[in-house]
Structures are given as structure tokens and as C-alpha cells.
Coordinates of C-alpha atoms in Angstrom, one line a residue:
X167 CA 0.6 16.0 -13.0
X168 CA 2.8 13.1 -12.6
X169 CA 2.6 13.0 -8.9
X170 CA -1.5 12.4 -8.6
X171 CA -1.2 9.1 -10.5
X172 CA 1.1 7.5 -8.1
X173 CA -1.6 6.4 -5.8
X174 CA -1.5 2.9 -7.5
X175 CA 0.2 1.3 -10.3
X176 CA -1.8 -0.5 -13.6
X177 CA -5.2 1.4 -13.7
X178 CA -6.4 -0.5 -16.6
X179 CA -9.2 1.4 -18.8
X180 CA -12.3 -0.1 -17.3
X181 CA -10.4 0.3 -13.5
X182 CA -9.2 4.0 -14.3
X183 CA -13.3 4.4 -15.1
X184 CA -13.9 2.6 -11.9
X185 CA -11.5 5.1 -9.7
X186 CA -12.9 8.0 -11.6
X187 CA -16.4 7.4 -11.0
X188 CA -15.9 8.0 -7.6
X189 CA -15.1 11.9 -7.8
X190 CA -17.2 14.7 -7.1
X191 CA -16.7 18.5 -7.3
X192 CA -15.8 18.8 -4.1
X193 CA -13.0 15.3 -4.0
X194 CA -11.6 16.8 -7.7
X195 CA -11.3 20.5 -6.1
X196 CA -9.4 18.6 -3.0
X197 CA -7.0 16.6 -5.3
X198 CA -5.9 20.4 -6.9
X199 CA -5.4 21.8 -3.6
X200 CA -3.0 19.0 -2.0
X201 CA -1.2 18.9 -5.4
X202 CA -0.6 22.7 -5.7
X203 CA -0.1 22.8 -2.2
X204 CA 2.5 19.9 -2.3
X205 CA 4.3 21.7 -5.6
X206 CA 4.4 25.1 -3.6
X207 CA 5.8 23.7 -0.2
X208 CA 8.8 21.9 -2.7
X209 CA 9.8 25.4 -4.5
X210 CA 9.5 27.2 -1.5
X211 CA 10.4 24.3 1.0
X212 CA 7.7 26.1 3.0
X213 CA 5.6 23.2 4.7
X214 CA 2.1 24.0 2.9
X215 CA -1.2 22.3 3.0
X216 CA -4.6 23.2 1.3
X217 CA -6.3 20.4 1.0
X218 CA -7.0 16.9 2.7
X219 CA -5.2 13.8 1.5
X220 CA -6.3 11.8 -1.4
X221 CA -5.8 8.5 0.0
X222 CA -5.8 7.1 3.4
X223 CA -4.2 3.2 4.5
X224 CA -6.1 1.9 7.4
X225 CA -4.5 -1.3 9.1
X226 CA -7.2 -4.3 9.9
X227 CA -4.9 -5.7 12.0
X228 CA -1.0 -6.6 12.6
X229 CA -1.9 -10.6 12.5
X230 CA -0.5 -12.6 10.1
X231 CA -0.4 -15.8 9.5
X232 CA 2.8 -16.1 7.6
X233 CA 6.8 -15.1 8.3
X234 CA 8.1 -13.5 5.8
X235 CA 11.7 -12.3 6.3
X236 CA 11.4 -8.2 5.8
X237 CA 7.7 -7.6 7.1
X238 CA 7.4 -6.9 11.3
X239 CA 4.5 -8.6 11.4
X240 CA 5.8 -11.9 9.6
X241 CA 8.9 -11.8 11.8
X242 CA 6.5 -10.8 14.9
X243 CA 9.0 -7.7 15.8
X244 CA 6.9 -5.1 16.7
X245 CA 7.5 -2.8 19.4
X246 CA 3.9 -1.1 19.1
X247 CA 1.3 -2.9 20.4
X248 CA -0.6 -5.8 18.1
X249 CA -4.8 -6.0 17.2
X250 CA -7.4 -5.7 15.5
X251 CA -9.3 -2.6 13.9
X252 CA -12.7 -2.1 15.7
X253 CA -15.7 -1.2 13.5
X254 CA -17.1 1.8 15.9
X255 CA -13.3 3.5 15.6
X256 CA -13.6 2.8 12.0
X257 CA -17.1 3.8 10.6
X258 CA -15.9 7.3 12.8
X259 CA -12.6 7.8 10.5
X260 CA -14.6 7.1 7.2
X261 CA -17.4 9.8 8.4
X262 CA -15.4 12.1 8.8
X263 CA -13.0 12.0 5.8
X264 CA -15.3 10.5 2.7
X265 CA -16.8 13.6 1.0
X266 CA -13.0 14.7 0.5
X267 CA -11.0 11.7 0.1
X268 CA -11.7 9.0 -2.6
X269 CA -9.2 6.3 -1.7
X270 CA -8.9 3.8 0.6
X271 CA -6.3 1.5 1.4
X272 CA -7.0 -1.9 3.6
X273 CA -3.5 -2.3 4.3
X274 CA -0.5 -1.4 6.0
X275 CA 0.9 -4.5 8.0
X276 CA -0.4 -7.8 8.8
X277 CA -3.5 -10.2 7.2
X278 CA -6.4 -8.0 6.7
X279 CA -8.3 -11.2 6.5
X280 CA -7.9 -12.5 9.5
X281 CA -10.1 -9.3 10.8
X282 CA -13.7 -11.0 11.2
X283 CA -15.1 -7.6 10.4
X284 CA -12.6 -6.7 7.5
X285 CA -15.2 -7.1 4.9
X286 CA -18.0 -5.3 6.2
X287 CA -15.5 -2.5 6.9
X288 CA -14.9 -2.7 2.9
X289 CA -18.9 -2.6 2.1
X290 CA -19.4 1.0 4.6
X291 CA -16.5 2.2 3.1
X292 CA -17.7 1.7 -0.5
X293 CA -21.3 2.3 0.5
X294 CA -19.8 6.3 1.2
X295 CA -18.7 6.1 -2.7
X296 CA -15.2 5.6 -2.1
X297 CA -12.8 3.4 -4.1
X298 CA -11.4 0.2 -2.0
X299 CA -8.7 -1.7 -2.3
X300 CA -6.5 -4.7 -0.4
X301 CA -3.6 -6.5 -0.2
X302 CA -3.9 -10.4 0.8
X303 CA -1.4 -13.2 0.7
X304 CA -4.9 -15.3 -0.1
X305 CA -4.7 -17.9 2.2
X306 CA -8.5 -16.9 3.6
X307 CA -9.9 -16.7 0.2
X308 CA -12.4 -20.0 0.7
X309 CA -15.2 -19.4 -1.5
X310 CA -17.7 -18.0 1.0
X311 CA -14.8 -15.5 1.8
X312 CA -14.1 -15.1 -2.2
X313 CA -18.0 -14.4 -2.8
X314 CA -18.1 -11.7 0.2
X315 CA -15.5 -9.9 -1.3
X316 CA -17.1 -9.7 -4.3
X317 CA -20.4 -8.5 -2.8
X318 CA -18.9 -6.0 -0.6
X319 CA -17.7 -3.7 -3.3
X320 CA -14.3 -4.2 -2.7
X321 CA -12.5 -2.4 -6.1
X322 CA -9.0 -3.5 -5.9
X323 CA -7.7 -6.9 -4.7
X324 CA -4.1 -7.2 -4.7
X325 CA -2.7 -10.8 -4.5
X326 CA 0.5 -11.9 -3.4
X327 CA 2.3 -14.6 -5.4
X328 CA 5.9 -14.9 -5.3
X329 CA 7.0 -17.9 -6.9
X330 CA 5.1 -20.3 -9.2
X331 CA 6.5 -23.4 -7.4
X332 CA 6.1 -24.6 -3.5
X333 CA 9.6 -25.0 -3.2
X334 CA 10.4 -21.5 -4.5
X335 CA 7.1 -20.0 -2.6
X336 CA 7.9 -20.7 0.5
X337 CA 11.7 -19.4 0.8
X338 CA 9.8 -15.9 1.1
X339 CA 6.1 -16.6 1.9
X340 CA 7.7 -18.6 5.0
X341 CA 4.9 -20.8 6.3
X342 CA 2.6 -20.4 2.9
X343 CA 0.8 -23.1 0.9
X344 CA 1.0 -21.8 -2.5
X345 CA -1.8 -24.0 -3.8
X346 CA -4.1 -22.2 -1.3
X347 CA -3.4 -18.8 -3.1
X348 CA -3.7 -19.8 -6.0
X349 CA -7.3 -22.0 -5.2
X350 CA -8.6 -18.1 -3.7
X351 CA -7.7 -17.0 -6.7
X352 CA -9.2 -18.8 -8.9
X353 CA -12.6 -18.6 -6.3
X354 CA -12.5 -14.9 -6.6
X355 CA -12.3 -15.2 -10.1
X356 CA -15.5 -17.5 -10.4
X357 CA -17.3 -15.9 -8.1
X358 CA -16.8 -12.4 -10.5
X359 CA -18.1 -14.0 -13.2
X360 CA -20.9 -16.1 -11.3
X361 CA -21.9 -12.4 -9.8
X362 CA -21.6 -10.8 -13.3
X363 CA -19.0 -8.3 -11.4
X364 CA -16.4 -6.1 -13.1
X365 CA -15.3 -5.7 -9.4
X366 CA -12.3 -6.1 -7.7
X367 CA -9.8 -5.8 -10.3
X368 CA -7.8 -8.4 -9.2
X369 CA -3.9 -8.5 -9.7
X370 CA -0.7 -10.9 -8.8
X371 CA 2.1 -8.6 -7.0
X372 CA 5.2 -11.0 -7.8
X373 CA 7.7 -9.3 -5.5
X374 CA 11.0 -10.1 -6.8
X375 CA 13.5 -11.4 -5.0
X376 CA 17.0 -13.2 -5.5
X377 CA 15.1 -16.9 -5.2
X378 CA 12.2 -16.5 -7.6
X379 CA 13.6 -14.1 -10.5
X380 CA 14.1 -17.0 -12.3
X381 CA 10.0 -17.6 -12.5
X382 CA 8.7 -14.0 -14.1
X383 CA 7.9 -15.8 -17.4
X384 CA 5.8 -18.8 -15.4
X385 CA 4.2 -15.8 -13.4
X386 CA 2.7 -14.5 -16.1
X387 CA 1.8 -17.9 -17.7
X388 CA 0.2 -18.6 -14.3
X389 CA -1.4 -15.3 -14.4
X390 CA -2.9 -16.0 -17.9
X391 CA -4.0 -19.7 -16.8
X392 CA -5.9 -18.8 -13.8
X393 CA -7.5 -15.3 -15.3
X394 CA -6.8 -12.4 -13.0
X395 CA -6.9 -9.1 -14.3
X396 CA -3.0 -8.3 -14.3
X397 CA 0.0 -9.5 -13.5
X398 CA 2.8 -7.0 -11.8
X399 CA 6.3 -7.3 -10.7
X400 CA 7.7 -5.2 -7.0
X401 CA 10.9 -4.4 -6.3
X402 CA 11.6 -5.6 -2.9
X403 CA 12.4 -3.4 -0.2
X404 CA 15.7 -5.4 2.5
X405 CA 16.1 -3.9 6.0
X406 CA 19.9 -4.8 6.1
X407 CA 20.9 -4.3 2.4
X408 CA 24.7 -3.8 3.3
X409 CA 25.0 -7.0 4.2
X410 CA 21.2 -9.2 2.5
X411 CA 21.4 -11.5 5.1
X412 CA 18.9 -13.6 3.3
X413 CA 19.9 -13.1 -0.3
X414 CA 17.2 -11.7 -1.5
X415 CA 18.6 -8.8 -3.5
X416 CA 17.7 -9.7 -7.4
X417 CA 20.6 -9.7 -9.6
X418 CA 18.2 -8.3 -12.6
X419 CA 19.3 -4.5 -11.7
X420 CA 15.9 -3.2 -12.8
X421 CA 14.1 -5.5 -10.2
X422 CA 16.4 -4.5 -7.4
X423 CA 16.3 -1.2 -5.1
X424 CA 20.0 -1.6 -4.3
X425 CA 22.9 -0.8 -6.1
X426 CA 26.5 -1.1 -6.0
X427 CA 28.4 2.0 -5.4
X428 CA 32.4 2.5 -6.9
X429 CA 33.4 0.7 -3.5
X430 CA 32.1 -2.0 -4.1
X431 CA 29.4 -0.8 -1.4
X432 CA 25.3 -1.5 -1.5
X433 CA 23.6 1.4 -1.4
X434 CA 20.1 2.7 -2.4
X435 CA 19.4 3.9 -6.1
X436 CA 17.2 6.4 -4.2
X437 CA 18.2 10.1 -4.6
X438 CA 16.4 11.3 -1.6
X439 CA 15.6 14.4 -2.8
X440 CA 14.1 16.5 0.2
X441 CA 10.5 16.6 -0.8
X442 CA 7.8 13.4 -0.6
X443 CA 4.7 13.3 -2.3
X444 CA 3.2 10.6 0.6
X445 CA 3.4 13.3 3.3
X446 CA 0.9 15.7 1.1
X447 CA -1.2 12.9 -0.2
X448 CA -1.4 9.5 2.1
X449 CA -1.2 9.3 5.6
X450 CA -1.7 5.8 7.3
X451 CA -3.7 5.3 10.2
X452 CA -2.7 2.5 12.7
X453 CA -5.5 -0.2 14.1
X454 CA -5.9 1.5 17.7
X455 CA -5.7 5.3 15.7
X456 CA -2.5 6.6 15.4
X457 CA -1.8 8.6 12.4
X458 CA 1.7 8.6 11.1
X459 CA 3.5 10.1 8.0
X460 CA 3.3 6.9 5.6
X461 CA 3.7 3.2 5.2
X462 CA 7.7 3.2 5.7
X463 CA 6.5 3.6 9.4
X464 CA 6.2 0.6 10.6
X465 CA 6.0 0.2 14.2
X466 CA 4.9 3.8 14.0
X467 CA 7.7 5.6 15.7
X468 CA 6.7 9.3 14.4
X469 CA 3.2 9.6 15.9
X470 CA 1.9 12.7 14.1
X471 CA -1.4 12.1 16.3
X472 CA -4.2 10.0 17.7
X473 CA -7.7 10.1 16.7
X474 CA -8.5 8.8 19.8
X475 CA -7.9 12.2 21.1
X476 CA -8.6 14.3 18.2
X477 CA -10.0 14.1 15.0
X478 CA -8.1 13.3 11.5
X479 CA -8.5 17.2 10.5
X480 CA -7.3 18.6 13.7
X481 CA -4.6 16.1 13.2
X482 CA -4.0 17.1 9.5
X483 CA -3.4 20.2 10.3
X484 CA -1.9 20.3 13.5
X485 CA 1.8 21.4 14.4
X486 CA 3.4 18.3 14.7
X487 CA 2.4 17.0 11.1
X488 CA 3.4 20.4 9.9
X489 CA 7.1 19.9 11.8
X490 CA 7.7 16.4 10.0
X491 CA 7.3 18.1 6.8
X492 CA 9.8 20.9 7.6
X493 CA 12.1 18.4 8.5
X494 CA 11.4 16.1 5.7
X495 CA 11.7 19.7 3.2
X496 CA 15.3 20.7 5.3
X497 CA 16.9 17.0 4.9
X498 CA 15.0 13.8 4.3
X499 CA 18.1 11.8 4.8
X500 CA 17.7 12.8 8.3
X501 CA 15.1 11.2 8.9
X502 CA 15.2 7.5 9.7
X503 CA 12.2 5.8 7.9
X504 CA 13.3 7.4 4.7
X505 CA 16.7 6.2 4.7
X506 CA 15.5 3.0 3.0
X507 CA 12.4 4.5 1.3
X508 CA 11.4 4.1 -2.3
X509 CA 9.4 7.1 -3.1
X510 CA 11.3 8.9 -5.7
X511 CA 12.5 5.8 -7.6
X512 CA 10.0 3.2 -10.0
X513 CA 8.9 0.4 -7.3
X514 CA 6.4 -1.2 -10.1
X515 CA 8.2 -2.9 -12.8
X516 CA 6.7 -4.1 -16.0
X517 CA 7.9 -6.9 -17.6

């Protein structure tokens, strides 16, 4: 069952036990449906769904308060509209998917931080015995912030560090102050042991690019030095990889997605085979309630349905969701967001 451990990378043994202790009969008998049904719909290239997914991404907000050259909301060029997550449309969504999901994401573009509700949203959502988890470029990890995080259950807190020097830092994390990630860390790592907490599991994501491949070995000396959990290394998804505009294609091959082709061409090391576990498994839901098919969606141009106007398992089910898998099962080159799409190649690295 390769497939149903790709929700997210470096489960160590006490976080696997965490994740784990979060199932029920009824979450476990889910996770077999979805997979079978997922398995099915790619021998038969039937679009088939049993189940409900395993994991949902929900989006705080599209703020941030960096600029970092490949991210919409860094580069402020969205064509959706901007905001923040509301707690009534939120506590809705989790009420009506916890007894079969068991995952939740606090991420899919901007800050999540800079939501002044984001952490009670994290405490209802791990109050319904479901596992939590965030991405943050830790620039709002004071330590009242760091010691919230700890108390509201959060599982899971992903940090972004991509360079061990300002200089270096800053030519991706554009407008970041690397000493103020690397203070959060080190507050939400006091405050775990101040709170005797095992909780969140707390990794660096160095995302390797072109300027800072030169600083894995300091990462994980930094890593080491400051305590977190784990250290792990991204490959870096570029919008405009024929041409990398801002050079930030890694000449380490194994760190890149890219390639070059006999041509001399760039091109994706991606396959595309027509199937895609993320339609089956993880759908992302938008701050104002649109559901669309993953987290290569962006500006969320493939509206599969808004819970505004129906609920997620009308939605799940519906025609429209079960078109974009057809399509996605006939020719997944075809489709736009995939184009550029890692799923079916190793985006996690270890060094």
C-alpha cells in the first residue's frame, strides 16, 4: 500500500504512533475504500469512489508576509479573490467530515499565522480527534504564539528554512529575517519541553534551490543545534522552468524536478502517468469554500464545488468531481495544473 503513506513524509516512530492513534473503525474502514476505490478506477480507468478522502488542506488565508519568487501569494498574483478563513465556515467543514477523515492540513497558500483565529481553528480540529498539521515561514512564532501552538494540539509543525545565512535566506524568503525563524524555533522548542509536550513534531523543510545547495550540511548542523525533530530537504517546484528566470533550478540532479532532455531542452522528470493518487485521497478547500482537485491549483481555476452551496459530500460525489477524474484517467497531460505537477516522482529528499 505504497500510496496511503504519501500523505506526509518522515513519520518518525513516536509521530507514526501519534497519526495512528487517531483512527477508528470507521476512519481505517474509509482509508480501504478510497484506496481500493483509487486502485480500481486506474486498472479500469473508470472514475470510482467508495470512500471519503483521507486528508483535507484548508487555507487560513492567502496573506503573507513574505515574496517569494514561485508562490502567488508571495508574488501577490492571484486572480481569485484574497482573505481570511472564518471560524463559523470552518467549525461547519470539520463537523461534517471528522468521523471519516483523520488529516488535516492548515495550508495551501499564504501565512497561516497571520489568521488571528488560526490556532483556535487547530484546537476544534484536534478536539474532534483529528491529526493537525502546518506549514509556517515562522516569522509569527513570538513565544506567546510558540506556547499556543503547543497547547492547541497542533501535531505537525512544518518550518521553513532555506538557507542558514541572511544573505543566502533572503534570495528566496524575499523580505525574511532569518534570525526570526530561527528565534520561533527555538521558542517552540522550549515551550515543548517547558509543557512536557511530545507535540507538534516539529521539522525544517530546506527547499533546495540553485542559491542555497551549497548549505545542506550547515542545515542539518543548524537543525541539530537548535533541536527540532527533523531536518528535510524539497525539491522545488519553477513555474517557467524552460527558461528559470531566477536560477533557481539546483544543479544536484536528485534535488531538482527538471531535467535536461537530448535537446538540450528542460523538461519535467515527471512521467505523467494518467492516474493521481491526490484526486482519490486530498482535496483542498479554499478560505471562502471552494473545493478544488489538489494543491497544484492555485488560484483555483477547476472549481469542483462550493460549500457555500452544498456540502463537502454532495460535493465529493457530485458530477463535476467525477468528470475531472475522467479526464485526469483519459490524459493527465491535458490538463493544465498537472503539467508541472510532482505527484508521481520523490518530492522529499533525504540527505
Amino acid at each position: 500500500m505504497p500510496y496511503f503513506y504519501r500523505l506526509m513524509p518522515a513519520f518518525n516512530y513516536n509521530d507514526s504512533i501519534n497519526l495512528l492513534s487517531k483512527l477508528s473503525f470507521r476512519k481505517t474502514w474509509n482509508a480501504m475504500k478510497v484506496l481500493g476505490s483509487f486502485y480500481w478506477s486506474k486498472w479500469t480507468h473508470k472514475p470510482i469512489q467508495w470512500g471519503f478522502p483521507l486528508s483535507v488542506a484548508i487555507e487560513p488565508t492567502t496573506s503573507c508576509n513574505l515574496r517569494c519568487p514561485e508562490c502567488p501569494s508571495g508574488l501577490r498574483a492571484f486572480t481569485r479573490p484574497t482573505g481570511m478563513l472564518q471560524k463559523d465556515f470552518y467549525r461547519e467543514t470539520i463537523d461534517q467530515l471528522h468521523k471519516d477523515i483523520f488529516y488535516i492540513i492548515f495550508y495551501f497558500q499564504g501565512e497561516p499565522y497571520l489568521n488571528p483565529n488560526f490556532l483556535e481553528m487547530v484546537q476544534y480540529a484536534a478536539k474532534k480527534g483529528l491529526y493537525t498539521a502546518t506549514s509556517t515561514n515562522a516569522h509569527y512564532l513570538s513565544d506567546e504564539n510558540a506556547r499556543k501552538t503547543v497547547e492547541s494540539g497542533l501535531d505537525r509543525l512544518i518550518i521553513s528554512i532555506d538557507g542558514t545565512t541572511q544573505e543566502v535566506y533572503e534570495q528566496y524568503r524575499v523580505g525574511g529575517n532569518l534570525e526570526k525563524v530561527l528565534q520561533g524555533a527555538r521558542n517552540i522548542v522550549k515551550w515543548k519541553k517547558e509543557l512536557k509536550s511530545k507535540t507538534p513534531y516539529v521539522f525544517f523543510q530546506f527547499l533546495v534551490v540553485k542559491p542555497n545547495e551549497h548549505q545542506i550540511e550547515d542545515v542539518k548542523k543548524l537543525a541539530a543545534e537548535i533541536g527540532v525533530d527533523d531536518i528535510r530537504f524539497k525539491t522545488a517546484q519553477v513555474y517557467d522552468y524552460e527558461n528559470d528566470p531566477n536560477q533557481l533550478i539546483p544543479t544536484i540532479q536528485r534535488f531538482s524536478r527538471y531535467r535536461k532532455n537530448k535537446d538540450g531542452h528542460t523538461v519535467v522528470k515527471n512521467p505523467l502517468q494518467n492516474h493521481c493518487w491526490r484526486l482519490w485521497h486530498a482535496p483542498v478547500i479554499t478560505w471562502d469554500g471552494l473545493v478544488v482537485p489538489c494543491c497544484f491549483d492555485k488560484d483555483a481555476l477547476h472549481q469542483l464545488g462550493d460549500l457555500k452551496g452544498k456540502s463537502f459530500r454532495e460535493i465529493w460525489q457530485d458530477e463535476k468531481y467525477r468528470q475531472f477524474r475522467k479526464e485526469l484517467l483519459g490524459g493527465r497531460k491535458n490538463i493544465d495544473i498537472c503539467s508541472n505537477c510532482s505527484e508521481g516522482t520523490k518530492v522529499w529528499q533525504d540527505e
